[in-house]
C-alpha positions as a Python dict, from the first residue, in 0.01 Angstrom:
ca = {
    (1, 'X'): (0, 0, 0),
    (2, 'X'): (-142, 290, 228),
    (3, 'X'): (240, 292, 369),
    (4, 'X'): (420, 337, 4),
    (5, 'X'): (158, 602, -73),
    (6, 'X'): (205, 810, 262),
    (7, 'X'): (649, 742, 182),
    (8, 'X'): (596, 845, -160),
    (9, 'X'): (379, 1189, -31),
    (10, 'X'): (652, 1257, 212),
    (11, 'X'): (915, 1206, 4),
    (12, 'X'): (798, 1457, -306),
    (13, 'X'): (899, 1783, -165),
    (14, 'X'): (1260, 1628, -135),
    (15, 'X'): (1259, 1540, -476),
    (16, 'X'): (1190, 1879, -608),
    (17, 'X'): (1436, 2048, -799),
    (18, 'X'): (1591, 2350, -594),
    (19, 'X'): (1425, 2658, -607),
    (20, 'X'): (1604, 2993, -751),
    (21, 'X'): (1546, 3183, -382),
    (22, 'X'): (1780, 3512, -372),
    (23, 'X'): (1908, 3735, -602),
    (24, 'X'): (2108, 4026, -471),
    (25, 'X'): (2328, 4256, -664),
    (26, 'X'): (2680, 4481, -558),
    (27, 'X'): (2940, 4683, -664),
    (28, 'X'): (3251, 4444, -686),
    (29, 'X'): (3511, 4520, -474),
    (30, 'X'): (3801, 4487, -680),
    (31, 'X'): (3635, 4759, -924),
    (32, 'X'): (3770, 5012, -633),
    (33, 'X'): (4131, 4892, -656),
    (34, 'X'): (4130, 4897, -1029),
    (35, 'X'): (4073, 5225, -1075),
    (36, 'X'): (3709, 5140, -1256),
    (37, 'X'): (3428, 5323, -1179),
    (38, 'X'): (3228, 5107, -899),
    (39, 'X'): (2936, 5156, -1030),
    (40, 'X'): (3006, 4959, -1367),
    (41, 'X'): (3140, 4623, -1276),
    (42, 'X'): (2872, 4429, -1049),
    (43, 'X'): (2867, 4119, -840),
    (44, 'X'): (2563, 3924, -905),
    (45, 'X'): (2473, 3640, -620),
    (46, 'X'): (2201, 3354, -706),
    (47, 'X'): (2160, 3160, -365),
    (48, 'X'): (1876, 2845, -408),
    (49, 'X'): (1718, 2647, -155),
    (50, 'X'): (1738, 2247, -143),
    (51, 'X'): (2018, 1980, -174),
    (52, 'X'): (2063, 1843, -538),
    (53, 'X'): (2197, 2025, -878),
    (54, 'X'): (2015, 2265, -1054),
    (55, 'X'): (2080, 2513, -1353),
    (56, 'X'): (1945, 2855, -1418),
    (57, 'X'): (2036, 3149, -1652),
    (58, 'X'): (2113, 3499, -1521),
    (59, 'X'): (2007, 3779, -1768),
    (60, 'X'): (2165, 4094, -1719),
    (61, 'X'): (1947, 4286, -1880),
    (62, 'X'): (2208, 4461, -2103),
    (63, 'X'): (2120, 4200, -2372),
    (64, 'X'): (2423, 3957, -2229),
    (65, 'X'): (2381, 3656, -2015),
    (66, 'X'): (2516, 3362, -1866),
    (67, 'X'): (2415, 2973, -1769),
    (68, 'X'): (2520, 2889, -1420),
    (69, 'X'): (2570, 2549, -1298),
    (70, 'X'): (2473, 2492, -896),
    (71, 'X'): (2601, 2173, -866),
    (72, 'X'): (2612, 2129, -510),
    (73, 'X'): (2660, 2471, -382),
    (74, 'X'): (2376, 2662, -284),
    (75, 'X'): (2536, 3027, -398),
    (76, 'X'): (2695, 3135, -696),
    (77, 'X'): (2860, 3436, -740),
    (78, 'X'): (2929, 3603, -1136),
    (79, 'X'): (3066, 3968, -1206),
    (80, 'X'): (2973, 4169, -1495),
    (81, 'X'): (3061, 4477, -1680),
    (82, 'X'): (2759, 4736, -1790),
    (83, 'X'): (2939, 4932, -2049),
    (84, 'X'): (2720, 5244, -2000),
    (85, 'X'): (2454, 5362, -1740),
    (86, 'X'): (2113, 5305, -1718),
    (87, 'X'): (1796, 5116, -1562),
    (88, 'X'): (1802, 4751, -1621),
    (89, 'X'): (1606, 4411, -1532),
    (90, 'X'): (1842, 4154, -1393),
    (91, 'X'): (1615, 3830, -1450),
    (92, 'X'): (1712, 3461, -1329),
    (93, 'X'): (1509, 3141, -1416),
    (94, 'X'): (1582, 2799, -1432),
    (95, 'X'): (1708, 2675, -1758),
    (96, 'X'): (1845, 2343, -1868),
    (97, 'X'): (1826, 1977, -1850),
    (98, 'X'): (1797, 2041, -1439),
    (99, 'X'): (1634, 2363, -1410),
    (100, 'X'): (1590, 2536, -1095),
    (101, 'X'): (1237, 2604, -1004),
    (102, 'X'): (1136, 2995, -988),
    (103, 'X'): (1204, 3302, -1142),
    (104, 'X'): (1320, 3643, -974),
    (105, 'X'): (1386, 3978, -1134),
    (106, 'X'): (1590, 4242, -950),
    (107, 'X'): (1598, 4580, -1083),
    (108, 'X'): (1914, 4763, -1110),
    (109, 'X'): (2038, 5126, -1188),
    (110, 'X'): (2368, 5225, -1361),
    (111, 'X'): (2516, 5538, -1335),
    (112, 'X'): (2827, 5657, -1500),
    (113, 'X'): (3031, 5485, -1742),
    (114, 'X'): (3351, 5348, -1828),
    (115, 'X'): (3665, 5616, -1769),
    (116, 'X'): (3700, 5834, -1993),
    (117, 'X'): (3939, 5749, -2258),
    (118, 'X'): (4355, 5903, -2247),
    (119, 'X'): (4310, 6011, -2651),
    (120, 'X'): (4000, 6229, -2492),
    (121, 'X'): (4236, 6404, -2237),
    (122, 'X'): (4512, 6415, -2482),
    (123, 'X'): (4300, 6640, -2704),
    (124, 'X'): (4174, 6859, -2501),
    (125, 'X'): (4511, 6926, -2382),
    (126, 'X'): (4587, 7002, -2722),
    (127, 'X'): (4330, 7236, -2768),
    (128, 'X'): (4429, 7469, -2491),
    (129, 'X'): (4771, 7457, -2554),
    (130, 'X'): (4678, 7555, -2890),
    (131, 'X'): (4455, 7817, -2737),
    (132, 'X'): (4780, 7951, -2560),
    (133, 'X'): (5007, 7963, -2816),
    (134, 'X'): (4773, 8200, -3026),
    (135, 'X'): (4732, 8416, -2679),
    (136, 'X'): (5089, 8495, -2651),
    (137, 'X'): (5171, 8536, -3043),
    (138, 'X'): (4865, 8796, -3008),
    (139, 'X'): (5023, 8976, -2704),
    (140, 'X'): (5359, 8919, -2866),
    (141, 'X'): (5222, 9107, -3187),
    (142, 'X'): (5055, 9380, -2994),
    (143, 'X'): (5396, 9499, -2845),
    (144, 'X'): (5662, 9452, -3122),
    (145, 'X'): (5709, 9855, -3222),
    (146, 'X'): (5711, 9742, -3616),
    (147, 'X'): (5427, 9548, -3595),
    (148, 'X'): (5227, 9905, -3533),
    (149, 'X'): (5061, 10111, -3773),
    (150, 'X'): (5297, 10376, -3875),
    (151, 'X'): (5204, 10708, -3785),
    (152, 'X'): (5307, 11001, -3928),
    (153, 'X'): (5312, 11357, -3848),
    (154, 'X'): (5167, 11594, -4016),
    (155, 'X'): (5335, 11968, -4060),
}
């Protein structure tokens, strides 16, 4: 008996369910390529300690999220787009039927925002060309002779 209950105290930490152990957060990579701004579309990395399947949700803290599956790999690796800038609380629990064990929150800063849109460009580029049409007809008007005021002299 005293040798089932010593195998049995042993063997409890292996039976565990992993624990949720690092949580780091990057630019992705590709963003750079793309021609997005870095600073939107993130790499999110859960690693977990232990052999044996776990699951745990990743909040983004944008009000999206996602339910990752460990199976037998210790990392997992998501992306995700902020759509604007800002301070937010990237939190990661265990979740599930198998949930990892632990929680960790990672606090993350957004600046800038998506590119800004062609229509946006297009108008403004309308505007000043707009803005130089009315120039020239102005400078146009100014020096066409009939376009003066008459003047006339006075005997």
């Amino acid at each position: 008996m005293k040798k089932m209950l010593a195998l049995l105290l042993f063997a409890s930490p292996a039976l565990a369910a992993p624990k949720i152990e690092v949580v780091s957060i990057k630019p992705n990579p590709a963003a750079f390529s793309s021609g997005k701004p870095p600073e939107v579309e993130m790499s999110i990395s859960v690693t977990r300690t232990a052999i044996g399947s776990c699951d745990a949700r990743v909040d983004f803290g944008d009000g999206e999220g996602r339910t990752i599956d460990f199976g037998v790999a210790a990392i997992r690796t998501l992306k995700h787009t902020y759509r604007k800038g800002g301070n937010f609380k990237v939190v990661v629990k265990g979740t599930g039927k198998t949930p990892c064990e632990g929680l960790r929150e990672v606090a993350l800063t957004v600046s800038g925002g998506p590119a800004p849109k062609a229509e946006a460009k297009k108008a403004e580029a309308k505007k000043a060309e707009k803005k130089k049409a009315e120039k020239k007809k102005a400078e146009k008007k100014k020096a066409d002779p009939k376009s003066a005021p008459n003047k006339e002299e006075t005997k």
